[in-house]
Amino acid sequence: MQLLARQAPPQQQREQPKGVDLFENPSGFVQQELKPYLENIHSQFQMQREAMSLDFAMQRHGEEKVGSARQALEQGMQRGDPHAWSTYQRAMGSHDPYGVIVKWHQDGETLRNIGGDLDGYRKRILEEALADPEYRARVIEAAKGQAAATGQHVARPVKPAVASPSLGNIGAGGGDAQTVEPSDAELFRAATQAKRR
């Protein structure tokens, strides 16, 4: 992060203030003398915080994600991207600088994947899912399960009914020898074996 800070756009340099006289301004003199020590302590504290944040981010997101996020931020800052610079400023003010940087990078990746049109993205995802035969099979199974849970029946193909005995098979002419009437047992069996519609 210190390297990034060195890449910051140059700010107007202020003139070095003249030394404060101890007797004219005692508190100003003390502040002037302590300021380099306080800045050094602040710098060390910042480096320690960055190191802890880096360790935590690598544990949480992995070395590859953290590295690509840092690289994206560095490249954005070199290009002068205002979003990268504002992210850097937010990160330096945060208790978890690398967490801020990784989140910024993940948000950017998500936006690049989705594009600017959320509805278009949703339609694209649905079309891709419907083109996948495995996903379609899962949808059909889910629909069957949901229909069974609500008591609705899923339409199944209808098989043709077995033909029942007909009077057309009995001849009209001829003698009693040709006319064979089915027995009661045969009629009962034919009636109970026929599928209902």
Tab-separated table of N, CA, C and O in Angstrom, residues 62-183:
chain	number	residue	atom	x	y	z
A	62	GLY	N	-8.688	-16.027	-0.301
A	62	GLY	CA	-7.672	-16.748	-1.058
A	62	GLY	C	-6.667	-15.784	-1.679
A	62	GLY	O	-6.972	-14.623	-1.971
A	63	GLU	N	-5.473	-16.293	-1.878
A	63	GLU	CA	-4.375	-15.462	-2.370
A	63	GLU	C	-4.648	-14.936	-3.776
A	63	GLU	O	-4.313	-13.795	-4.104
A	64	GLU	N	-5.272	-15.755	-4.613
A	64	GLU	CA	-5.510	-15.357	-6.005
A	64	GLU	C	-6.462	-14.158	-6.093
A	64	GLU	O	-6.201	-13.200	-6.812
A	65	LYS	N	-7.562	-14.212	-5.345
A	65	LYS	CA	-8.523	-13.105	-5.381
A	65	LYS	C	-7.920	-11.819	-4.836
A	65	LYS	O	-8.130	-10.746	-5.388
A	66	VAL	N	-7.185	-11.935	-3.743
A	66	VAL	CA	-6.583	-10.751	-3.140
A	66	VAL	C	-5.548	-10.154	-4.084
A	66	VAL	O	-5.493	-8.943	-4.285
A	67	GLY	N	-4.738	-11.021	-4.700
A	67	GLY	CA	-3.722	-10.544	-5.636
A	67	GLY	C	-4.329	-9.865	-6.851
A	67	GLY	O	-3.854	-8.802	-7.289
A	68	SER	N	-5.383	-10.452	-7.405
A	68	SER	CA	-6.009	-9.835	-8.582
A	68	SER	C	-6.706	-8.529	-8.205
A	68	SER	O	-6.717	-7.575	-8.987
A	69	ALA	N	-7.262	-8.454	-6.999
A	69	ALA	CA	-7.906	-7.213	-6.556
A	69	ALA	C	-6.871	-6.110	-6.392
A	69	ALA	O	-7.082	-4.971	-6.835
A	70	ARG	N	-5.757	-6.441	-5.787
A	70	ARG	CA	-4.702	-5.432	-5.604
A	70	ARG	C	-4.145	-4.985	-6.951
A	70	ARG	O	-3.932	-3.802	-7.185
A	71	GLN	N	-3.940	-5.943	-7.853
A	71	GLN	CA	-3.418	-5.604	-9.178
A	71	GLN	C	-4.398	-4.710	-9.930
A	71	GLN	O	-3.994	-3.741	-10.580
A	72	ALA	N	-5.687	-5.007	-9.839
A	72	ALA	CA	-6.697	-4.178	-10.506
A	72	ALA	C	-6.689	-2.761	-9.939
A	72	ALA	O	-6.805	-1.781	-10.677
A	73	LEU	N	-6.534	-2.651	-8.622
A	73	LEU	CA	-6.492	-1.328	-7.996
A	73	LEU	C	-5.253	-0.566	-8.445
A	73	LEU	O	-5.344	0.619	-8.799
A	74	GLU	N	-4.105	-1.224	-8.458
A	74	GLU	CA	-2.871	-0.561	-8.888
A	74	GLU	C	-2.974	-0.088	-10.330
A	74	GLU	O	-2.588	1.035	-10.657
A	75	GLN	N	-3.517	-0.942	-11.208
A	75	GLN	CA	-3.668	-0.557	-12.611
A	75	GLN	C	-4.640	0.601	-12.759
A	75	GLN	O	-4.419	1.522	-13.553
A	76	GLY	N	-5.720	0.571	-12.003
A	76	GLY	CA	-6.688	1.664	-12.057
A	76	GLY	C	-6.072	2.974	-11.586
A	76	GLY	O	-6.320	4.034	-12.160
A	77	MET	N	-5.270	2.904	-10.546
A	77	MET	CA	-4.627	4.117	-10.042
A	77	MET	C	-3.602	4.645	-11.045
A	77	MET	O	-3.475	5.859	-11.225
A	78	GLN	N	-2.872	3.751	-11.718
A	78	GLN	CA	-1.899	4.186	-12.723
A	78	GLN	C	-2.591	4.854	-13.907
A	78	GLN	O	-2.049	5.780	-14.501
A	79	ARG	N	-3.781	4.365	-14.240
A	79	ARG	CA	-4.556	4.986	-15.328
A	79	ARG	C	-5.214	6.285	-14.890
A	79	ARG	O	-5.744	7.021	-15.705
A	80	GLY	N	-5.252	6.515	-13.599
A	80	GLY	CA	-5.908	7.716	-13.085
A	80	GLY	C	-7.406	7.547	-12.930
A	80	GLY	O	-8.160	8.527	-12.941
A	81	ASP	N	-7.857	6.321	-12.779
A	81	ASP	CA	-9.285	6.031	-12.617
A	81	ASP	C	-9.774	6.611	-11.289
A	81	ASP	O	-9.271	6.253	-10.224
A	82	PRO	N	-10.773	7.506	-11.324
A	82	PRO	CA	-11.249	8.112	-10.083
A	82	PRO	C	-11.875	7.094	-9.119
A	82	PRO	O	-11.795	7.250	-7.901
A	83	HIS	N	-12.493	6.020	-9.659
A	83	HIS	CA	-13.076	4.991	-8.780
A	83	HIS	C	-11.977	4.247	-8.029
A	83	HIS	O	-12.143	3.913	-6.856
A	84	ALA	N	-10.875	3.974	-8.709
A	84	ALA	CA	-9.762	3.297	-8.051
A	84	ALA	C	-9.175	4.193	-6.959
A	84	ALA	O	-8.866	3.721	-5.858
A	85	TRP	N	-9.043	5.478	-7.254
A	85	TRP	CA	-8.491	6.387	-6.249
A	85	TRP	C	-9.422	6.539	-5.055
A	85	TRP	O	-8.966	6.565	-3.910
A	86	SER	N	-10.722	6.612	-5.312
A	86	SER	CA	-11.647	6.737	-4.175
A	86	SER	C	-11.653	5.454	-3.351
A	86	SER	O	-11.765	5.500	-2.122
A	87	THR	N	-11.499	4.307	-4.014
A	87	THR	CA	-11.411	3.043	-3.289
A	87	THR	C	-10.152	3.010	-2.436
A	87	THR	O	-10.185	2.566	-1.282
A	88	TYR	N	-9.052	3.490	-2.987
A	88	TYR	CA	-7.813	3.541	-2.223
A	88	TYR	C	-7.972	4.429	-0.992
A	88	TYR	O	-7.550	4.061	0.101
A	89	GLN	N	-8.614	5.578	-1.169
A	89	GLN	CA	-8.816	6.489	-0.034
A	89	GLN	C	-9.703	5.839	1.030
A	89	GLN	O	-9.438	5.947	2.224
A	90	ARG	N	-10.771	5.163	0.596
A	90	ARG	CA	-11.642	4.458	1.544
A	90	ARG	C	-10.874	3.352	2.260
A	90	ARG	O	-11.045	3.136	3.462
A	91	ALA	N	-10.046	2.638	1.514
A	91	ALA	CA	-9.278	1.536	2.100
A	91	ALA	C	-8.308	2.049	3.153
A	91	ALA	O	-8.167	1.448	4.218
A	92	MET	N	-7.655	3.158	2.868
A	92	MET	CA	-6.678	3.694	3.819
A	92	MET	C	-7.353	4.232	5.081
A	92	MET	O	-6.743	4.271	6.133
A	93	GLY	N	-8.602	4.599	4.987
A	93	GLY	CA	-9.337	5.070	6.154
A	93	GLY	C	-10.058	3.963	6.889
A	93	GLY	O	-10.645	4.183	7.944
A	94	SER	N	-10.016	2.751	6.334
A	94	SER	CA	-10.760	1.630	6.917
A	94	SER	C	-9.883	0.835	7.874
A	94	SER	O	-8.658	0.832	7.769
A	95	HIS	N	-10.512	0.110	8.771
A	95	HIS	CA	-9.773	-0.793	9.661
A	95	HIS	C	-9.367	-2.067	8.928
A	95	HIS	O	-8.527	-2.820	9.400
A	96	ASP	N	-9.984	-2.335	7.742
A	96	ASP	CA	-9.679	-3.525	6.931
A	96	ASP	C	-9.444	-3.090	5.482
A	96	ASP	O	-10.302	-3.268	4.624
A	97	PRO	N	-8.274	-2.518	5.171
A	97	PRO	CA	-8.044	-1.983	3.826
A	97	PRO	C	-8.181	-3.028	2.719
A	97	PRO	O	-8.803	-2.750	1.690
A	98	TYR	N	-7.624	-4.212	2.922
A	98	TYR	CA	-7.711	-5.223	1.859
A	98	TYR	C	-9.128	-5.758	1.711
A	98	TYR	O	-9.531	-6.164	0.625
A	99	GLY	N	-9.899	-5.744	2.773
A	99	GLY	CA	-11.304	-6.125	2.655
A	99	GLY	C	-12.055	-5.160	1.748
A	99	GLY	O	-12.866	-5.566	0.917
A	100	VAL	N	-11.766	-3.858	1.887
A	100	VAL	CA	-12.400	-2.848	1.033
A	100	VAL	C	-11.981	-3.046	-0.426
A	100	VAL	O	-12.809	-2.984	-1.335
A	101	ILE	N	-10.702	-3.329	-0.636
A	101	ILE	CA	-10.191	-3.487	-2.002
A	101	ILE	C	-10.783	-4.727	-2.664
A	101	ILE	O	-11.213	-4.679	-3.825
A	102	VAL	N	-10.843	-5.838	-1.936
A	102	VAL	CA	-11.399	-7.074	-2.506
A	102	VAL	C	-12.883	-6.889	-2.810
A	102	VAL	O	-13.368	-7.318	-3.860
A	103	LYS	N	-13.613	-6.236	-1.920
A	103	LYS	CA	-15.040	-5.995	-2.174
A	103	LYS	C	-15.237	-5.127	-3.406
A	103	LYS	O	-16.106	-5.386	-4.232
A	104	TRP	N	-14.408	-4.092	-3.545
A	104	TRP	CA	-14.488	-3.219	-4.727
A	104	TRP	C	-14.247	-4.039	-5.991
A	104	TRP	O	-14.967	-3.887	-6.979
A	105	HIS	N	-13.262	-4.912	-5.954
A	105	HIS	CA	-12.941	-5.731	-7.125
A	105	HIS	C	-14.069	-6.719	-7.436
A	105	HIS	O	-14.449	-6.893	-8.595
A	106	GLN	N	-14.624	-7.367	-6.402
A	106	GLN	CA	-15.725	-8.313	-6.610
A	106	GLN	C	-16.956	-7.600	-7.172
A	106	GLN	O	-17.635	-8.129	-8.062
A	107	ASP	N	-17.247	-6.407	-6.669
A	107	ASP	CA	-18.387	-5.645	-7.186
A	107	ASP	C	-18.170	-5.296	-8.653
A	107	ASP	O	-19.103	-5.367	-9.464
A	108	GLY	N	-16.938	-4.915	-8.997
A	108	GLY	CA	-16.626	-4.595	-10.390
A	108	GLY	C	-16.759	-5.810	-11.286
A	108	GLY	O	-17.284	-5.719	-12.405
A	109	GLU	N	-16.284	-6.966	-10.818
A	109	GLU	CA	-16.405	-8.200	-11.596
A	109	GLU	C	-17.871	-8.567	-11.798
A	109	GLU	O	-18.283	-8.976	-12.880
A	110	THR	N	-18.656	-8.432	-10.752
A	110	THR	CA	-20.087	-8.733	-10.850
A	110	THR	C	-20.764	-7.817	-11.862
A	110	THR	O	-21.549	-8.273	-12.698
A	111	LEU	N	-20.442	-6.551	-11.816
A	111	LEU	CA	-21.033	-5.597	-12.754
A	111	LEU	C	-20.613	-5.910	-14.184
A	111	LEU	O	-21.420	-5.820	-15.112
A	112	ARG	N	-19.350	-6.306	-14.379
A	112	ARG	CA	-18.900	-6.662	-15.732
A	112	ARG	C	-19.614	-7.915	-16.227
A	112	ARG	O	-19.937	-8.020	-17.411
A	113	ASN	N	-19.862	-8.886	-15.342
A	113	ASN	CA	-20.555	-10.109	-15.755
A	113	ASN	C	-22.020	-9.852	-16.062
A	113	ASN	O	-22.565	-10.407	-17.021
A	114	ILE	N	-22.667	-9.063	-15.236
A	114	ILE	CA	-24.090	-8.799	-15.408
A	114	ILE	C	-24.324	-7.791	-16.525
A	114	ILE	O	-25.260	-7.905	-17.295
A	115	GLY	N	-23.449	-6.812	-16.624
A	115	GLY	CA	-23.676	-5.732	-17.564
A	115	GLY	C	-24.574	-4.707	-16.897
A	115	GLY	O	-24.896	-4.803	-15.716
A	116	GLY	N	-24.991	-3.732	-17.653
A	116	GLY	CA	-25.803	-2.669	-17.078
A	116	GLY	C	-27.281	-3.002	-16.985
A	116	GLY	O	-28.045	-2.283	-16.357
A	117	ASP	N	-27.710	-4.109	-17.625
A	117	ASP	CA	-29.128	-4.433	-17.708
A	117	ASP	C	-29.426	-5.686	-16.881
A	117	ASP	O	-29.145	-6.803	-17.316
A	118	LEU	N	-29.995	-5.507	-15.704
A	118	LEU	CA	-30.275	-6.634	-14.811
A	118	LEU	C	-31.359	-7.539	-15.395
A	118	LEU	O	-31.259	-8.760	-15.321
A	119	ASP	N	-32.393	-6.961	-15.996
A	119	ASP	CA	-33.453	-7.782	-16.591
A	119	ASP	C	-32.913	-8.609	-17.753
A	119	ASP	O	-33.274	-9.773	-17.920
A	120	GLY	N	-32.058	-8.005	-18.567
A	120	GLY	CA	-31.431	-8.740	-19.670
A	120	GLY	C	-30.577	-9.888	-19.158
A	120	GLY	O	-30.560	-10.977	-19.743
A	121	TYR	N	-29.881	-9.662	-18.059
A	121	TYR	CA	-29.059	-10.709	-17.460
A	121	TYR	C	-29.935	-11.863	-16.971
A	121	TYR	O	-29.621	-13.029	-17.191
A	122	ARG	N	-31.047	-11.536	-16.331
A	122	ARG	CA	-31.952	-12.581	-15.846
A	122	ARG	C	-32.497	-13.409	-17.009
A	122	ARG	O	-32.573	-14.639	-16.937
A	123	LYS	N	-32.885	-12.743	-18.091
A	123	LYS	CA	-33.394	-13.467	-19.259
A	123	LYS	C	-32.316	-14.368	-19.843
A	123	LYS	O	-32.590	-15.505	-20.227
A	124	ARG	N	-31.088	-13.869	-19.919
A	124	ARG	CA	-29.983	-14.654	-20.471
A	124	ARG	C	-29.736	-15.893	-19.619
A	124	ARG	O	-29.556	-16.995	-20.147
A	125	ILE	N	-29.770	-15.741	-18.306
A	125	ILE	CA	-29.549	-16.880	-17.408
A	125	ILE	C	-30.670	-17.906	-17.569
A	125	ILE	O	-30.423	-19.119	-17.618
A	126	LEU	N	-31.915	-17.441	-17.661
A	126	LEU	CA	-33.042	-18.373	-17.840
A	126	LEU	C	-32.938	-19.123	-19.165
A	126	LEU	O	-33.199	-20.324	-19.231
A	127	GLU	N	-32.566	-18.412	-20.224
A	127	GLU	CA	-32.422	-19.068	-21.528
A	127	GLU	C	-31.310	-20.105	-21.494
A	127	GLU	O	-31.458	-21.196	-22.051
A	128	GLU	N	-30.200	-19.777	-20.849
A	128	GLU	CA	-29.104	-20.740	-20.733
A	128	GLU	C	-29.547	-21.955	-19.917
A	128	GLU	O	-29.203	-23.087	-20.247
A	129	ALA	N	-30.313	-21.730	-18.856
A	129	ALA	CA	-30.767	-22.838	-18.020
A	129	ALA	C	-31.748	-23.729	-18.780
A	129	ALA	O	-31.662	-24.958	-18.701
A	130	LEU	N	-32.639	-23.129	-19.538
A	130	LEU	CA	-33.616	-23.923	-20.282
A	130	LEU	C	-32.972	-24.703	-21.422
A	130	LEU	O	-33.508	-25.716	-21.861
A	131	ALA	N	-31.827	-24.258	-21.897
A	131	ALA	CA	-31.115	-24.978	-22.952
A	131	ALA	C	-30.375	-26.190	-22.394
A	131	ALA	O	-29.998	-27.085	-23.145
A	132	ASP	N	-30.217	-26.273	-21.090
A	132	ASP	CA	-29.497	-27.364	-20.441
A	132	ASP	C	-30.471	-28.502	-20.141
A	132	ASP	O	-31.390	-28.343	-19.341
A	133	PRO	N	-30.287	-29.696	-20.754
A	133	PRO	CA	-31.236	-30.799	-20.527
A	133	PRO	C	-31.268	-31.263	-19.069
A	133	PRO	O	-32.323	-31.646	-18.561
A	134	GLU	N	-30.145	-31.229	-18.386
A	134	GLU	CA	-30.110	-31.643	-16.979
A	134	GLU	C	-30.963	-30.703	-16.127
A	134	GLU	O	-31.710	-31.147	-15.254
A	135	TYR	N	-30.883	-29.409	-16.397
A	135	TYR	CA	-31.676	-28.442	-15.644
A	135	TYR	C	-33.165	-28.625	-15.944
A	135	TYR	O	-33.991	-28.568	-15.040
A	136	ARG	N	-33.507	-28.859	-17.203
A	136	ARG	CA	-34.917	-29.078	-17.547
A	136	ARG	C	-35.476	-30.291	-16.810
A	136	ARG	O	-36.611	-30.268	-16.326
A	137	ALA	N	-34.683	-31.369	-16.703
A	137	ALA	CA	-35.144	-32.560	-15.985
A	137	ALA	C	-35.381	-32.235	-14.515
A	137	ALA	O	-36.368	-32.690	-13.924
A	138	ARG	N	-34.503	-31.424	-13.921
A	138	ARG	CA	-34.684	-31.027	-12.525
A	138	ARG	C	-35.947	-30.189	-12.351
A	138	ARG	O	-36.673	-30.331	-11.364
A	139	VAL	N	-36.239	-29.315	-13.310
A	139	VAL	CA	-37.447	-28.486	-13.239
A	139	VAL	C	-38.693	-29.359	-13.318
A	139	VAL	O	-39.651	-29.164	-12.561
A	140	ILE	N	-38.679	-30.345	-14.198
A	140	ILE	CA	-39.838	-31.238	-14.339
A	140	ILE	C	-40.065	-32.029	-13.052
A	140	ILE	O	-41.192	-32.155	-12.575
A	141	GLU	N	-38.973	-32.542	-12.465
A	141	GLU	CA	-39.098	-33.280	-11.207
A	141	GLU	C	-39.623	-32.382	-10.091
A	141	GLU	O	-40.444	-32.791	-9.285
A	142	ALA	N	-39.144	-31.151	-10.054
A	142	ALA	CA	-39.618	-30.218	-9.026
A	142	ALA	C	-41.100	-29.914	-9.212
A	142	ALA	O	-41.854	-29.824	-8.244
A	143	ALA	N	-41.530	-29.766	-10.466
A	143	ALA	CA	-42.945	-29.493	-10.734
A	143	ALA	C	-43.815	-30.683	-10.318
A	143	ALA	O	-44.888	-30.512	-9.745
A	144	LYS	N	-43.332	-31.888	-10.581
A	144	LYS	CA	-44.087	-33.079	-10.173
A	144	LYS	C	-44.190	-33.154	-8.658
A	144	LYS	O	-45.241	-33.463	-8.113
A	145	GLY	N	-43.079	-32.885	-7.986
A	145	GLY	CA	-43.074	-32.915	-6.524
A	145	GLY	C	-44.001	-31.873	-5.940
A	145	GLY	O	-44.718	-32.119	-4.971
A	146	GLN	N	-43.998	-30.688	-6.527
A	146	GLN	CA	-44.863	-29.620	-6.035
A	146	GLN	C	-46.330	-29.950	-6.293
A	146	GLN	O	-47.183	-29.717	-5.446
A	147	ALA	N	-46.625	-30.524	-7.455
A	147	ALA	CA	-48.005	-30.890	-7.766
A	147	ALA	C	-48.495	-31.989	-6.822
A	147	ALA	O	-49.634	-31.956	-6.362
A	148	ALA	N	-47.629	-32.939	-6.510
A	148	ALA	CA	-48.022	-34.016	-5.592
A	148	ALA	C	-48.243	-33.464	-4.184
A	148	ALA	O	-49.143	-33.911	-3.470
A	149	ALA	N	-47.440	-32.485	-3.784
A	149	ALA	CA	-47.575	-31.919	-2.445
A	149	ALA	C	-48.863	-31.122	-2.294
A	149	ALA	O	-49.443	-31.074	-1.217
A	150	THR	N	-49.322	-30.505	-3.371
A	150	THR	CA	-50.547	-29.695	-3.295
A	150	THR	C	-51.793	-30.496	-3.635
A	150	THR	O	-52.886	-29.965	-3.606
A	151	GLY	N	-51.616	-31.791	-3.979
A	151	GLY	CA	-52.775	-32.636	-4.261
A	151	GLY	C	-53.227	-32.571	-5.712
A	151	GLY	O	-54.220	-33.161	-6.069
A	152	GLN	N	-52.520	-31.887	-6.537
A	152	GLN	CA	-52.866	-31.837	-7.956
A	152	GLN	C	-52.260	-33.050	-8.634
A	152	GLN	O	-51.280	-33.613	-8.176
A	153	HIS	N	-52.850	-33.431	-9.727
A	153	HIS	CA	-52.354	-34.585	-10.462
A	153	HIS	C	-51.583	-34.102	-11.670
A	153	HIS	O	-51.970	-33.168	-12.359
A	154	VAL	N	-50.501	-34.789	-11.939
A	154	VAL	CA	-49.698	-34.484	-13.118
A	154	VAL	C	-50.289	-35.281	-14.265
A	154	VAL	O	-50.546	-36.477	-14.147
A	155	ALA	N	-50.517	-34.640	-15.384
A	155	ALA	CA	-51.111	-35.305	-16.539
A	155	ALA	C	-50.158	-36.374	-17.057
A	155	ALA	O	-48.991	-36.130	-17.260
A	156	ARG	N	-50.703	-37.556	-17.240
A	156	ARG	CA	-49.928	-38.660	-17.793
A	156	ARG	C	-50.626	-39.116	-19.069
A	156	ARG	O	-51.845	-38.979	-19.210
A	157	PRO	N	-49.892	-39.716	-19.992
A	157	PRO	CA	-50.530	-40.175	-21.223
A	157	PRO	C	-51.576	-41.253	-20.935
A	157	PRO	O	-51.370	-42.103	-20.057
A	158	VAL	N	-52.696	-41.213	-21.656
A	158	VAL	CA	-53.805	-42.147	-21.456
A	158	VAL	C	-53.584	-43.353	-22.356
A	158	VAL	O	-53.328	-43.215	-23.545
A	159	LYS	N	-53.687	-44.549	-21.762
A	159	LYS	CA	-53.545	-45.783	-22.533
A	159	LYS	C	-54.928	-46.155	-23.080
A	159	LYS	O	-55.945	-45.914	-22.432
A	160	PRO	N	-54.976	-46.749	-24.263
A	160	PRO	CA	-56.282	-47.132	-24.816
A	160	PRO	C	-56.941	-48.218	-23.959
A	160	PRO	O	-56.271	-49.096	-23.416
A	161	ALA	N	-58.270	-48.141	-23.841
A	161	ALA	CA	-59.028	-49.076	-23.002
A	161	ALA	C	-59.115	-50.437	-23.683
A	161	ALA	O	-59.152	-50.546	-24.904
A	162	VAL	N	-59.159	-51.493	-22.870
A	162	VAL	CA	-59.326	-52.858	-23.392
A	162	VAL	C	-60.774	-53.016	-23.854
A	162	VAL	O	-61.703	-52.586	-23.168
A	163	ALA	N	-60.938	-53.606	-24.996
A	163	ALA	CA	-62.287	-53.752	-25.560
A	163	ALA	C	-63.136	-54.676	-24.689
A	163	ALA	O	-62.688	-55.730	-24.250
A	164	SER	N	-64.358	-54.254	-24.433
A	164	SER	CA	-65.289	-55.079	-23.671
A	164	SER	C	-66.119	-55.913	-24.646
A	164	SER	O	-66.179	-55.615	-25.829
A	165	PRO	N	-66.755	-56.953	-24.147
A	165	PRO	CA	-67.543	-57.788	-25.065
A	165	PRO	C	-68.660	-56.984	-25.714
A	165	PRO	O	-69.216	-56.080	-25.113
A	166	SER	N	-68.909	-57.293	-26.954
A	166	SER	CA	-69.880	-56.530	-27.706
A	166	SER	C	-70.951	-57.462	-28.263
A	166	SER	O	-70.702	-58.625	-28.535
A	167	LEU	N	-72.119	-56.923	-28.449
A	167	LEU	CA	-73.205	-57.695	-29.050
A	167	LEU	C	-72.969	-57.915	-30.537
A	167	LEU	O	-73.578	-58.766	-31.152
A	168	GLY	N	-72.052	-57.124	-31.092
A	168	GLY	CA	-71.754	-57.256	-32.513
A	168	GLY	C	-71.073	-58.565	-32.834
A	168	GLY	O	-71.054	-58.997	-33.974
A	169	ASN	N	-70.497	-59.238	-31.856
A	169	ASN	CA	-69.828	-60.504	-32.104
A	169	ASN	C	-70.823	-61.661	-32.197
A	169	ASN	O	-70.494	-62.749	-32.639
A	170	ILE	N	-72.005	-61.431	-31.741
A	170	ILE	CA	-73.017	-62.486	-31.753
A	170	ILE	C	-73.754	-62.399	-33.084
A	170	ILE	O	-74.246	-61.354	-33.469
A	171	GLY	N	-73.793	-63.478	-33.749
A	171	GLY	CA	-74.432	-63.502	-35.064
A	171	GLY	C	-75.941	-63.382	-34.968
A	171	GLY	O	-76.566	-63.875	-34.041
A	172	ALA	N	-76.571	-62.770	-35.954
A	172	ALA	CA	-78.020	-62.587	-35.961
A	172	ALA	C	-78.733	-63.784	-36.578
A	172	ALA	O	-79.837	-64.123	-36.192
A	173	GLY	N	-78.086	-64.358	-37.544
A	173	GLY	CA	-78.740	-65.478	-38.205
A	173	GLY	C	-78.164	-66.794	-37.739
A	173	GLY	O	-77.235	-66.865	-36.947
A	174	GLY	N	-78.688	-67.835	-38.134
A	174	GLY	CA	-78.141	-69.123	-37.780
A	174	GLY	C	-78.908	-69.713	-36.620
A	174	GLY	O	-79.779	-69.112	-36.022
A	175	GLY	N	-78.537	-70.845	-36.301
A	175	GLY	CA	-79.246	-71.545	-35.251
A	175	GLY	C	-78.694	-71.240	-33.877
A	175	GLY	O	-77.805	-70.457	-33.682
A	176	ASP	N	-79.329	-71.946	-32.918
A	176	ASP	CA	-78.902	-71.794	-31.537
A	176	ASP	C	-77.500	-72.317	-31.316
A	176	ASP	O	-76.817	-71.946	-30.369
A	177	ALA	N	-77.031	-73.160	-32.184
A	177	ALA	CA	-75.706	-73.740	-32.021
A	177	ALA	C	-74.628	-72.673	-32.212
A	177	ALA	O	-73.568	-72.743	-31.622
A	178	GLN	N	-74.883	-71.710	-33.082
A	178	GLN	CA	-73.884	-70.670	-33.322
A	178	GLN	C	-73.922	-69.597	-32.249
A	178	GLN	O	-72.943	-68.939	-32.018
A	179	THR	N	-75.002	-69.375	-31.636
A	179	THR	CA	-75.135	-68.332	-30.642
A	179	THR	C	-74.633	-68.876	-29.309
A	179	THR	O	-75.218	-69.784	-28.738
A	180	VAL	N	-73.552	-68.286	-28.858
A	180	VAL	CA	-73.010	-68.705	-27.576
A	180	VAL	C	-73.066	-67.496	-26.662
A	180	VAL	O	-72.412	-66.487	-26.909
A	181	GLU	N	-73.849	-67.611	-25.666
A	181	GLU	CA	-73.941	-66.502	-24.729
A	181	GLU	C	-72.852	-66.663	-23.673
A	181	GLU	O	-72.617	-67.763	-23.186
A	182	PRO	N	-72.204	-65.525	-23.310
A	182	PRO	CA	-71.178	-65.649	-22.270
A	182	PRO	C	-71.835	-65.931	-20.924
A	182	PRO	O	-72.945	-65.494	-20.646
A	183	SER	N	-71.111	-66.625	-20.110
A	183	SER	CA	-71.642	-66.962	-18.787
A	183	SER	C	-71.582	-65.724	-17.890
A	183	SER	O	-70.933	-64.723	-18.203
